[in-house]
Short mmCIF file of C-alpha atoms in Angstrom, two decimals:
data_model
loop_
_atom_site.label_atom_id
_atom_site.label_comp_id
_atom_site.label_asym_id
_atom_site.label_seq_id
_atom_site.Cartn_x
_atom_site.Cartn_y
_atom_site.Cartn_z
CA MET A 62 -32.40 -27.32 -1.20
CA ASN A 63 -32.37 -30.72 1.13
CA ASP A 64 -31.88 -29.25 5.23
CA ASP A 65 -32.46 -32.64 6.23
CA ASP A 66 -29.03 -33.83 4.93
CA ARG A 67 -27.69 -30.12 6.54
CA ALA A 68 -25.69 -32.28 9.38
CA LYS A 69 -25.76 -28.93 11.14
CA ALA A 70 -28.72 -27.17 10.24
CA ASP A 71 -30.16 -27.25 13.58
CA ARG A 72 -27.09 -24.71 14.93
CA PRO A 73 -27.65 -20.74 14.65
CA LYS A 74 -27.58 -19.24 11.41
CA ILE A 75 -24.78 -16.92 11.90
CA ILE A 76 -24.79 -15.48 8.02
CA ARG A 77 -27.72 -15.00 6.30
CA TYR A 78 -27.73 -13.56 2.30
CA ARG A 79 -31.22 -12.88 1.40
CA SER A 80 -31.85 -12.44 -2.01
CA VAL A 81 -28.25 -9.93 -2.51
CA VAL A 82 -27.80 -8.28 -5.19
CA LYS A 83 -24.52 -6.60 -6.50
CA ARG A 84 -24.21 -4.16 -9.48
CA TYR A 85 -20.87 -2.47 -11.23
CA GLY A 86 -22.42 -0.47 -13.25
CA LYS A 87 -24.62 -1.78 -15.94
CA LEU A 88 -23.18 -5.67 -15.11
CA GLN A 89 -24.86 -7.62 -12.62
CA ALA A 90 -22.39 -9.71 -10.16
CA LEU A 91 -25.09 -11.34 -8.01
CA GLY A 92 -28.65 -11.40 -9.29
CA GLY A 93 -30.46 -12.43 -5.83
CA VAL A 94 -28.28 -14.88 -3.87
CA SER A 95 -29.70 -16.37 -1.01
CA LEU A 96 -27.31 -18.76 1.23
CA ASP A 97 -27.45 -20.09 5.03
CA VAL A 98 -23.95 -20.69 7.18
CA HIS A 99 -24.68 -22.12 10.41
CA ALA A 100 -22.26 -22.11 12.91
CA GLY A 101 -19.63 -23.96 12.86
CA GLU A 102 -20.58 -25.38 9.31
CA VAL A 103 -17.46 -25.03 6.32
CA VAL A 104 -20.07 -23.57 3.53
CA CYS A 105 -17.87 -23.45 -0.14
CA LEU A 106 -18.84 -21.82 -3.02
CA ILE A 107 -17.75 -23.33 -6.04
CA GLY A 108 -18.62 -22.45 -10.05
CA PRO A 109 -16.52 -20.55 -12.78
CA SER A 110 -14.57 -17.70 -13.32
CA GLY A 111 -16.59 -14.45 -12.77
CA SER A 112 -19.80 -16.14 -11.21
CA GLY A 113 -19.85 -13.98 -8.25
CA LYS A 114 -18.33 -16.03 -5.49
CA SER A 115 -15.52 -14.07 -5.25
CA THR A 116 -18.22 -11.18 -5.25
CA LEU A 117 -20.41 -12.53 -2.66
CA LEU A 118 -16.95 -12.88 -0.43
CA ARG A 119 -15.88 -9.67 -0.45
CA CYS A 120 -19.94 -8.19 0.86
CA THR A 121 -19.85 -10.00 3.63
CA ASN A 122 -17.44 -8.23 5.53
CA GLY A 123 -18.39 -5.00 3.61
CA LEU A 124 -15.51 -4.57 1.68
CA GLU A 125 -18.20 -4.08 -1.36
CA SER A 126 -21.45 -2.71 -1.01
CA ILE A 127 -24.40 -4.67 -2.14
CA GLU A 128 -27.81 -2.78 -4.19
CA GLY A 129 -30.10 -4.93 -3.06
CA GLY A 130 -31.42 -7.34 -0.12
CA ALA A 131 -29.27 -8.00 2.70
CA ILE A 132 -26.53 -9.91 4.12
CA GLU A 133 -27.13 -10.17 8.22
CA PHE A 134 -24.57 -11.29 10.63
CA GLU A 135 -25.36 -12.83 13.84
CA GLY A 136 -28.83 -11.61 13.21
CA ALA A 137 -28.31 -8.25 12.54
CA VAL A 138 -28.13 -6.70 8.81
CA LEU A 139 -24.81 -4.95 7.92
CA PRO A 140 -24.33 -1.97 8.95
CA ARG A 141 -23.72 0.46 6.43
CA ASP A 142 -21.58 3.01 7.62
CA GLU A 143 -17.52 2.52 7.91
CA ARG A 144 -17.37 2.77 11.85
CA GLY A 145 -20.04 -0.43 11.99
CA LEU A 146 -17.87 -2.25 9.53
CA ARG A 147 -15.13 -1.68 11.49
CA VAL A 148 -16.30 -3.35 14.08
CA LEU A 149 -17.94 -6.24 12.11
CA ARG A 150 -14.42 -7.13 10.34
CA ARG A 151 -12.82 -7.56 13.56
CA ARG A 152 -14.92 -10.77 13.96
CA MET A 153 -14.57 -11.52 10.38
CA GLY A 154 -10.97 -13.05 9.42
CA MET A 155 -10.55 -12.99 5.29
CA VAL A 156 -7.69 -14.54 3.70
CA PHE A 157 -7.18 -13.22 -0.01
CA GLN A 158 -5.82 -15.16 -2.97
CA SER A 159 -2.85 -13.14 -3.50
CA PHE A 160 -1.85 -13.21 0.61
CA GLU A 161 -1.74 -9.56 0.71
CA LEU A 162 0.78 -9.83 3.63
CA PHE A 163 2.25 -6.44 4.79
CA PRO A 164 5.68 -6.67 2.47
CA HIS A 165 7.52 -3.90 5.27
CA LEU A 166 7.13 -6.40 8.29
CA THR A 167 8.14 -9.28 9.15
CA ALA A 168 5.63 -12.61 9.51
CA LEU A 169 5.72 -11.75 13.27
CA GLN A 170 4.32 -8.16 12.63
CA ASN A 171 2.06 -8.62 9.68
CA VAL A 172 0.29 -11.17 12.35
CA ALA A 173 0.57 -9.05 15.11
CA GLU A 174 -0.49 -5.65 13.77
CA GLY A 175 -4.24 -6.89 13.64
CA PRO A 176 -4.20 -6.58 17.63
CA ARG A 177 -1.52 -3.63 18.16
CA THR A 178 -3.08 -1.41 15.17
CA VAL A 179 -6.91 -2.76 15.68
CA LEU A 180 -6.96 -4.61 19.21
CA LYS A 181 -5.10 -1.78 20.79
CA MET A 182 -2.89 -4.34 22.99
CA ASN A 183 0.08 -4.00 24.15
CA PRO A 184 3.35 -4.80 21.91
CA ALA A 185 4.71 -7.94 24.51
CA ASN A 186 1.13 -9.38 24.45
CA ALA A 187 0.75 -8.77 20.47
CA ARG A 188 4.06 -10.31 20.12
CA LEU A 189 3.12 -13.16 22.67
CA ARG A 190 -0.58 -13.70 20.20
CA ALA A 191 1.52 -13.75 17.25
CA GLU A 192 4.10 -16.22 18.10
CA MET A 193 1.16 -18.18 19.11
CA PHE A 194 -0.87 -18.05 15.67
CA LEU A 195 2.55 -18.55 14.18
CA ALA A 196 2.79 -21.71 15.88
CA LYS A 197 -0.78 -22.64 15.28
CA VAL A 198 -0.02 -22.52 11.30
CA GLY A 199 3.90 -24.25 11.93
CA LEU A 200 5.88 -21.33 11.59
CA GLU A 201 7.07 -20.55 14.67
CA ASP A 202 10.41 -20.80 13.01
CA LYS A 203 9.89 -18.14 10.57
CA ALA A 204 8.70 -15.43 12.62
CA SER A 205 11.67 -12.89 11.87
CA SER A 206 11.29 -13.72 8.15
CA TYR A 207 10.00 -11.12 5.67
CA PRO A 208 7.26 -12.23 3.43
CA SER A 209 9.34 -12.33 0.26
CA GLU A 210 11.95 -14.80 1.96
CA LEU A 211 8.71 -17.37 2.12
CA SER A 212 7.33 -19.60 -0.16
CA GLY A 213 3.95 -19.06 -1.15
CA GLY A 214 2.05 -21.50 1.07
CA GLN A 215 3.83 -20.12 3.58
CA GLN A 216 2.85 -16.80 3.29
CA GLN A 217 -0.30 -17.71 3.03
CA ARG A 218 -0.25 -19.73 6.12
CA VAL A 219 1.42 -16.40 8.08
CA ALA A 220 -2.00 -14.53 6.22
CA ILE A 221 -4.47 -17.63 7.90
CA ALA A 222 -2.29 -16.60 11.15
CA ARG A 223 -2.78 -12.73 10.81
CA ALA A 224 -6.29 -13.09 10.59
CA LEU A 225 -6.51 -15.75 12.89
CA ALA A 226 -4.91 -13.68 15.28
CA MET A 227 -7.77 -11.50 16.00
CA SER A 228 -10.08 -14.06 17.06
CA PRO A 229 -13.05 -14.01 14.52
CA ASP A 230 -16.13 -15.83 14.71
CA VAL A 231 -16.24 -16.27 11.05
CA MET A 232 -12.85 -17.03 8.53
CA LEU A 233 -13.54 -15.95 4.99
CA PHE A 234 -11.34 -17.63 2.43
CA ASP A 235 -10.99 -16.02 -1.47
CA GLU A 236 -9.28 -18.88 -3.54
CA PRO A 237 -6.79 -18.96 -0.69
CA THR A 238 -4.28 -22.12 -3.09
CA SER A 239 -5.25 -20.27 -6.40
CA ALA A 240 -2.12 -18.49 -6.47
CA LEU A 241 0.16 -21.19 -5.30
CA ASP A 242 2.46 -23.89 -6.50
CA PRO A 243 0.97 -27.40 -6.48
CA GLU A 244 2.82 -28.55 -3.92
CA THR A 245 2.53 -26.17 -1.67
CA ILE A 246 -1.73 -26.38 -1.75
CA GLY A 247 -1.58 -29.09 0.26
CA GLU A 248 0.01 -27.65 3.43
CA VAL A 249 -2.21 -24.53 3.29
CA LEU A 250 -5.26 -26.65 3.33
CA SER A 251 -4.11 -28.51 6.23
CA VAL A 252 -3.84 -26.11 7.81
CA MET A 253 -7.74 -25.05 7.23
CA LYS A 254 -9.08 -28.61 7.27
CA GLN A 255 -7.11 -28.16 10.76
CA LEU A 256 -9.31 -25.07 11.90
CA ALA A 257 -12.89 -26.54 10.37
CA ASP A 258 -12.27 -29.70 12.36
CA GLU A 259 -11.65 -27.22 15.28
CA GLY A 260 -14.84 -26.26 14.61
CA MET A 261 -14.32 -22.82 13.26
CA THR A 262 -17.25 -21.34 10.61
CA MET A 263 -15.74 -20.99 7.47
CA VAL A 264 -16.79 -19.71 3.74
CA VAL A 265 -14.32 -20.67 1.39
CA VAL A 266 -13.99 -19.80 -2.17
CA THR A 267 -12.02 -22.68 -4.03
CA HIS A 268 -11.30 -24.87 -7.23
CA GLU A 269 -10.20 -27.04 -5.15
CA MET A 270 -12.73 -29.92 -5.42
CA SER A 271 -11.21 -32.38 -3.49
CA PHE A 272 -11.36 -30.09 -0.44
CA ALA A 273 -15.07 -29.15 -0.61
CA ARG A 274 -16.06 -32.32 -1.11
CA ARG A 275 -14.12 -33.88 1.91
CA VAL A 276 -14.34 -31.02 4.49
CA GLY A 277 -17.05 -29.10 3.47
CA ASP A 278 -20.77 -29.38 4.84
CA TRP A 279 -22.57 -27.14 2.62
CA VAL A 280 -21.28 -26.77 -1.53
CA ALA A 281 -23.28 -23.94 -3.05
CA VAL A 282 -22.53 -24.01 -7.03
CA PHE A 283 -22.62 -20.04 -8.57
CA ASP A 284 -22.96 -19.10 -12.03
CA VAL A 285 -23.71 -16.09 -14.12
CA GLY A 286 -24.20 -14.37 -10.28
CA CYS A 287 -26.65 -17.11 -9.03
CA VAL A 288 -26.58 -19.72 -6.71
CA ILE A 289 -27.61 -22.65 -9.18
CA GLU A 290 -27.47 -25.58 -6.29
CA GLN A 291 -26.61 -25.54 -2.91
CA GLY A 292 -26.40 -29.13 -1.04
CA PRO A 293 -24.45 -31.19 1.06
CA PRO A 294 -21.37 -32.24 -1.05
CA LYS A 295 -22.51 -35.89 -0.95
CA GLN A 296 -25.33 -34.26 -3.18
CA ILE A 297 -23.48 -31.81 -5.14
CA PHE A 298 -20.39 -34.36 -6.57
CA GLU A 299 -22.23 -37.58 -6.79
CA VAL A 300 -25.51 -36.64 -8.23
CA PRO A 301 -25.77 -33.43 -8.73
CA LEU A 302 -29.83 -31.41 -10.41
CA THR A 303 -28.39 -29.43 -12.58
CA GLU A 304 -26.82 -29.85 -15.89
CA ARG A 305 -24.86 -27.11 -15.57
CA THR A 306 -23.53 -28.35 -12.17
CA ARG A 307 -23.12 -31.56 -14.01
CA ASP A 308 -20.53 -29.31 -16.81
CA PHE A 309 -18.96 -27.03 -14.36
CA LEU A 310 -17.76 -30.91 -12.27
CA SER A 311 -16.61 -32.90 -15.73
CA HIS A 312 -14.80 -29.96 -16.98
CA LEU A 313 -12.44 -29.60 -14.05
CA GLY A 314 -12.34 -33.93 -14.42
CA TRP A 315 -14.36 -34.32 -11.55
CA ALA A 316 -15.85 -37.69 -12.35
CA GLY A 317 -19.04 -37.52 -9.77
CA MET B 190 48.72 31.07 -20.42
CA THR B 191 50.15 30.73 -16.72
CA LEU B 192 48.07 29.21 -14.48
CA ASP B 193 47.77 31.08 -10.72
CA TRP B 194 45.90 28.77 -8.48
CA SER B 195 46.90 30.96 -5.27
CA VAL B 196 43.42 32.84 -6.10
CA VAL B 197 41.61 29.93 -4.63
CA TRP B 198 43.50 29.83 -1.51
CA THR B 199 43.76 33.53 -1.34
CA HIS B 200 39.71 33.71 -1.49
CA ARG B 201 39.22 30.36 0.70
CA GLY B 202 37.08 32.51 3.55
CA ALA B 203 34.59 33.61 0.78
CA LEU B 204 34.48 30.49 -0.60
CA ILE B 205 33.83 28.61 2.84
CA ASP B 206 30.98 30.62 3.52
CA ALA B 207 29.63 30.80 0.39
CA THR B 208 29.80 26.81 0.41
CA GLY B 209 27.75 26.97 3.92
CA MET B 210 25.30 29.18 1.72
CA THR B 211 25.30 26.68 -0.57
CA ILE B 212 24.20 23.63 1.73
CA LEU B 213 21.96 25.87 4.08
CA LEU B 214 19.81 26.61 0.48
CA ALA B 215 19.47 22.88 -0.32
CA VAL B 216 18.59 22.11 3.42
CA ALA B 217 16.33 24.66 4.15
CA THR B 218 14.63 23.96 0.53
CA MET B 219 13.85 20.67 1.09
CA ALA B 220 12.74 21.15 5.03
CA ILE B 221 10.13 23.86 3.26
CA ALA B 222 9.06 21.16 -0.15
CA LEU B 223 9.14 18.27 1.84
CA PRO B 224 6.13 18.67 4.27
CA CYS B 225 4.43 21.00 1.45
CA GLY B 226 5.14 18.63 -1.32
CA ALA B 227 3.01 15.90 1.21
CA CYS B 228 0.21 18.39 1.72
CA LEU B 229 -0.16 18.80 -1.31
CA ALA B 230 -0.57 15.36 -2.82
CA ALA B 231 -2.65 14.82 0.50
CA LEU B 232 -5.33 16.67 -1.22
CA ARG B 233 -4.72 16.04 -4.83
CA LEU B 234 -4.90 12.37 -3.37
CA TYR B 235 -7.93 12.62 -0.89
CA ALA B 236 -9.62 16.30 -1.03
CA TRP B 237 -12.43 17.64 -1.96
CA GLY B 238 -12.71 18.62 -5.92
CA PRO B 239 -12.13 22.13 -6.72
CA LEU B 240 -8.93 22.41 -4.03
CA ARG B 241 -7.68 18.84 -5.64
CA ALA B 242 -8.12 21.00 -8.78
CA LEU B 243 -5.79 23.61 -7.39
CA ALA B 244 -3.25 21.52 -6.08
CA VAL B 245 -2.92 19.80 -9.67
CA SER B 246 -2.44 23.27 -10.87
CA TYR B 247 0.29 23.95 -8.87
CA VAL B 248 1.93 20.39 -9.69
CA GLU B 249 1.55 20.90 -13.18
CA PHE B 250 2.36 25.01 -13.10
CA PHE B 251 5.79 24.82 -11.52
CA ARG B 252 6.84 21.65 -12.28
CA ASN B 253 6.91 22.53 -16.53
CA LEU B 254 8.77 26.03 -15.70
CA PRO B 255 12.29 26.42 -16.16
CA LEU B 256 13.69 26.92 -12.64
CA ILE B 257 15.93 30.47 -13.75
CA LEU B 258 12.66 31.17 -14.38
CA VAL B 259 10.75 30.78 -11.30
CA VAL B 260 13.68 32.67 -9.65
CA TYR B 261 13.49 35.93 -12.02
CA TRP B 262 10.11 36.00 -11.30
CA ALA B 263 10.18 35.46 -7.82
CA PHE B 264 12.91 38.29 -7.45
CA TYR B 265 10.48 40.72 -9.95
CA VAL B 266 6.78 39.64 -9.10
CA LEU B 267 7.05 39.22 -5.67
CA PRO B 268 7.38 42.24 -4.31
CA ILE B 269 5.37 43.99 -6.46
CA LEU B 270 2.78 40.98 -5.70
CA THR B 271 3.29 40.93 -1.43
CA GLY B 272 4.34 44.33 -1.08
CA PHE B 273 7.39 44.04 0.53
CA GLY B 274 10.80 42.98 -0.94
CA LEU B 275 12.38 39.61 0.91
CA SER B 276 16.27 39.37 0.67
CA PRO B 277 17.78 37.76 -2.06
CA PHE B 278 18.05 34.73 0.05
CA LEU B 279 14.88 34.70 0.96
CA THR B 280 14.04 34.57 -2.57
CA GLY B 281 15.83 32.45 -3.81
CA LEU B 282 14.51 30.08 -1.32
CA ALA B 283 11.01 30.95 -2.16
CA ALA B 284 11.98 29.74 -5.91
CA LEU B 285 13.66 26.88 -4.92
CA ALA B 286 10.68 25.73 -2.56
CA LEU B 287 8.08 26.59 -5.16
CA ASN B 288 9.62 23.97 -7.70
CA VAL B 289 10.89 21.23 -5.91
CA THR B 290 7.71 21.13 -3.49
CA ALA B 291 5.69 20.27 -6.92
CA TYR B 292 8.36 18.08 -7.52
CA ASN B 293 7.69 16.12 -4.07
CA ALA B 294 4.28 15.95 -4.77
CA GLU B 295 4.55 14.02 -7.62
CA THR B 296 6.91 11.65 -5.77
CA PHE B 297 4.56 11.73 -3.00
CA ARG B 298 1.39 10.82 -4.86
CA ALA B 299 2.98 8.41 -7.24
CA GLY B 300 4.06 6.46 -4.37
CA ILE B 301 1.21 6.15 -2.34
CA ASN B 302 -0.75 5.17 -5.76
CA SER B 303 1.93 2.74 -6.39
CA ILE B 304 1.07 0.45 -3.76
CA ARG B 305 -1.71 -2.08 -4.26
CA ARG B 306 -5.56 -1.61 -3.47
CA GLY B 307 -5.68 -5.35 -2.02
CA GLN B 308 -3.28 -4.21 0.65
CA VAL B 309 -5.71 -1.09 2.26
CA GLU B 310 -7.83 -4.10 1.51
CA ALA B 311 -6.16 -6.42 3.59
CA ALA B 312 -5.60 -3.43 5.94
CA MET B 313 -9.22 -2.56 6.13
CA ALA B 314 -10.17 -6.63 6.78
CA LEU B 315 -8.60 -6.91 10.05
CA GLY B 316 -10.66 -3.73 11.58
CA MET B 317 -8.22 -0.70 10.32
CA SER B 318 -10.01 2.68 9.38
CA ARG B 319 -8.56 4.14 6.19
CA VAL B 320 -5.74 6.68 8.46
CA GLN B 321 -5.08 4.06 10.16
CA ALA B 322 -4.46 1.65 6.57
CA LEU B 323 -3.06 4.57 5.65
CA ARG B 324 -0.89 5.13 8.28
CA ARG B 325 0.24 1.74 9.28
CA VAL B 326 0.37 -0.12 5.40
CA VAL B 327 0.34 2.06 2.96
CA ILE B 328 2.91 4.97 3.79
CA PRO B 329 5.88 3.29 5.11
CA GLN B 330 5.64 1.52 2.15
CA ALA B 331 5.29 4.07 -0.28
CA LEU B 332 8.47 6.27 1.81
CA ARG B 333 10.53 3.34 1.21
CA ARG B 334 9.50 2.99 -2.31
CA ILE B 335 10.30 6.90 -2.94
CA LEU B 336 12.96 7.37 -0.55
CA PRO B 337 15.60 6.85 -3.85
CA ILE B 338 13.53 9.05 -6.14
CA LEU B 339 13.35 12.18 -3.02
CA ALA B 340 17.47 11.53 -2.65
CA SER B 341 17.70 11.94 -6.07
CA THR B 342 15.96 15.42 -5.80
CA TRP B 343 18.18 16.40 -3.17
CA VAL B 344 20.94 15.92 -5.14
CA SER B 345 19.71 18.08 -7.89
CA LEU B 346 18.77 20.45 -5.95
CA PHE B 347 22.59 20.70 -4.18
CA LYS B 348 22.92 21.46 -7.53
CA ASP B 349 20.54 23.83 -9.04
CA THR B 350 21.10 26.05 -6.31
CA SER B 351 23.64 27.51 -8.10
CA LEU B 352 20.84 29.04 -10.47
CA VAL B 353 19.55 31.42 -7.28
CA SER B 354 23.69 33.48 -8.12
CA VAL B 355 21.60 35.49 -10.89
CA ILE B 356 19.78 37.06 -8.20
CA ALA B 357 23.43 37.58 -6.29
CA VAL B 358 22.03 35.36 -3.69
CA THR B 359 26.22 34.74 -2.05
CA GLU B 360 25.91 31.16 -2.55
CA LEU B 361 28.82 29.26 -4.21
CA ALA B 362 28.47 29.69 -7.76
CA TYR B 363 27.56 33.57 -7.20
CA VAL B 364 30.82 33.85 -4.84
CA SER B 365 32.93 32.53 -7.54
CA MET B 366 32.24 33.91 -10.15
CA GLN B 367 32.25 37.41 -8.18
CA VAL B 368 35.72 36.09 -7.44
CA ARG B 369 36.22 35.39 -10.98
CA ALA B 370 35.17 38.99 -11.98
CA GLN B 371 37.93 40.78 -10.04
CA THR B 372 40.95 38.43 -10.46
CA PHE B 373 40.14 37.31 -14.30
CA ARG B 374 41.39 33.93 -13.32
CA VAL B 375 38.17 31.98 -15.04
CA LEU B 376 39.85 28.74 -15.10
CA GLU B 377 41.31 28.79 -11.74
CA MET B 378 37.58 30.06 -9.72
CA LEU B 379 36.01 27.38 -12.83
CA SER B 380 37.68 24.31 -11.59
CA ALA B 381 37.78 25.42 -7.90
CA MET B 382 34.23 25.64 -7.72
CA ALA B 383 34.04 22.52 -9.77
CA ALA B 384 35.43 20.99 -7.26
CA ILE B 385 33.94 21.93 -4.39
CA TYR B 386 30.58 20.79 -5.88
CA TRP B 387 31.52 17.41 -6.95
CA LEU B 388 33.66 16.46 -3.56
CA LEU B 389 29.87 17.66 -1.91
CA GLY B 390 27.37 15.83 -4.84
CA TYR B 391 29.81 12.90 -4.75
CA PRO B 392 29.72 11.17 -1.29
CA GLN B 393 25.98 12.17 -1.48
CA ALA B 394 25.01 10.72 -4.66
CA LYS B 395 27.19 7.70 -2.68
CA LEU B 396 25.17 7.52 0.58
CA VAL B 397 21.84 7.71 -1.63
CA ASP B 398 22.50 4.94 -3.74
CA TRP B 399 23.45 2.69 -0.15
CA ILE B 400 19.77 3.70 0.91
CA GLN B 401 18.44 2.99 -2.01
CA ARG B 402 20.24 -0.64 -1.25
CA ARG B 403 18.86 -0.62 2.92
CA TYR B 404 15.71 0.34 2.58
CA ALA B 405 14.25 -1.57 -0.79
CA VAL B 406 11.09 -3.88 -0.08
CA SER B 407 11.10 -6.94 -2.19
CA GLU B 408 7.60 -8.51 -2.68
#
């Protein structure tokens, strides 16, 4: 690791993964992952499918429990109990590969749902808030559309607005563009870029190498449940240290 | 053979009362079987082991017995078990409710299970509790999915109420058969009975179709 090249290394660590181990039965999904996320950083997790990137992300907000090591959020170890996790999850927005918008609610209602149910906002305020965040992702004119009436890219932007409406400190993205048609990937990435420019702390599992390269502050390369290499994108993409990283990048057609 | 349709008109009072009884039976059965079915489904999905096993046994028992057998069973066995005789109406109602509760429990369970895990995760990622996720996300979607099934259970139930005629509940089938026995007007009474069931059932079936279109959630 070369923290000298880490522009935001002097900022406080928001998330710390310390030798995180996750098992599914006998299968070891994470074999001791250590990684820091500083405030305002965009940390991209890359690597082949099944290498543990998404698993680590899902452990971050307690959707999956861990068997070893520790995850710290703002200096405190992740709570184990449901109540503690609920409080924590309000502060971490999550965006899923398959969007997971609520199909029985309109775009506006989807975004207002968290503020309404979790933050106990009154309906009028929740609605105002939802309108504001829909506008932020450029979908104010789709407020009354149901998810099934929206394109994949639009659905994912609504999902981002839904997560932002909770005013999270961190955003977790789990392959946000993997289920999208190529022509709608750009609109989602540009919303994410805009968020990054505003200083949002983001952990992004992605196969979009150009995004990791351009927007990422720090890149961690996963292979069989371990971080085999991490560093600033310039290093990872131009002078990767390991053979495995070079292989992975060249398979994706990344010339370096 | 000459037909004498006046027999239907002559007994209109009895037929109207009997139709009312049929409707009452169906409504009362559903009013019991909806909440009971939901509770049973909840037990089967979320309860502690032995309670869950009990719920499973109940459903599998009553779902796989012919309804008419349950009707006879309720008529002969319930008084022995409880020590007091119920009226034919309450006996018939109990038999129908036992049966339809089992079906509704399965319908509710299937509805809840049909909502994919990602939906609950999305709700929980917003900070909702499991109960909130169930109430705000899973159940509203599940209800829309099972509404057509509940509605078709209702249409079946409406016709199946005729089975309690075997224990002399004065609903439409029983009364029609009584009139037939007294007047020997078989064809007339069967036709009248068919017409009444159909006229009541057809609009319900159409309503079901409409509900299906109206509340469908596309993904």
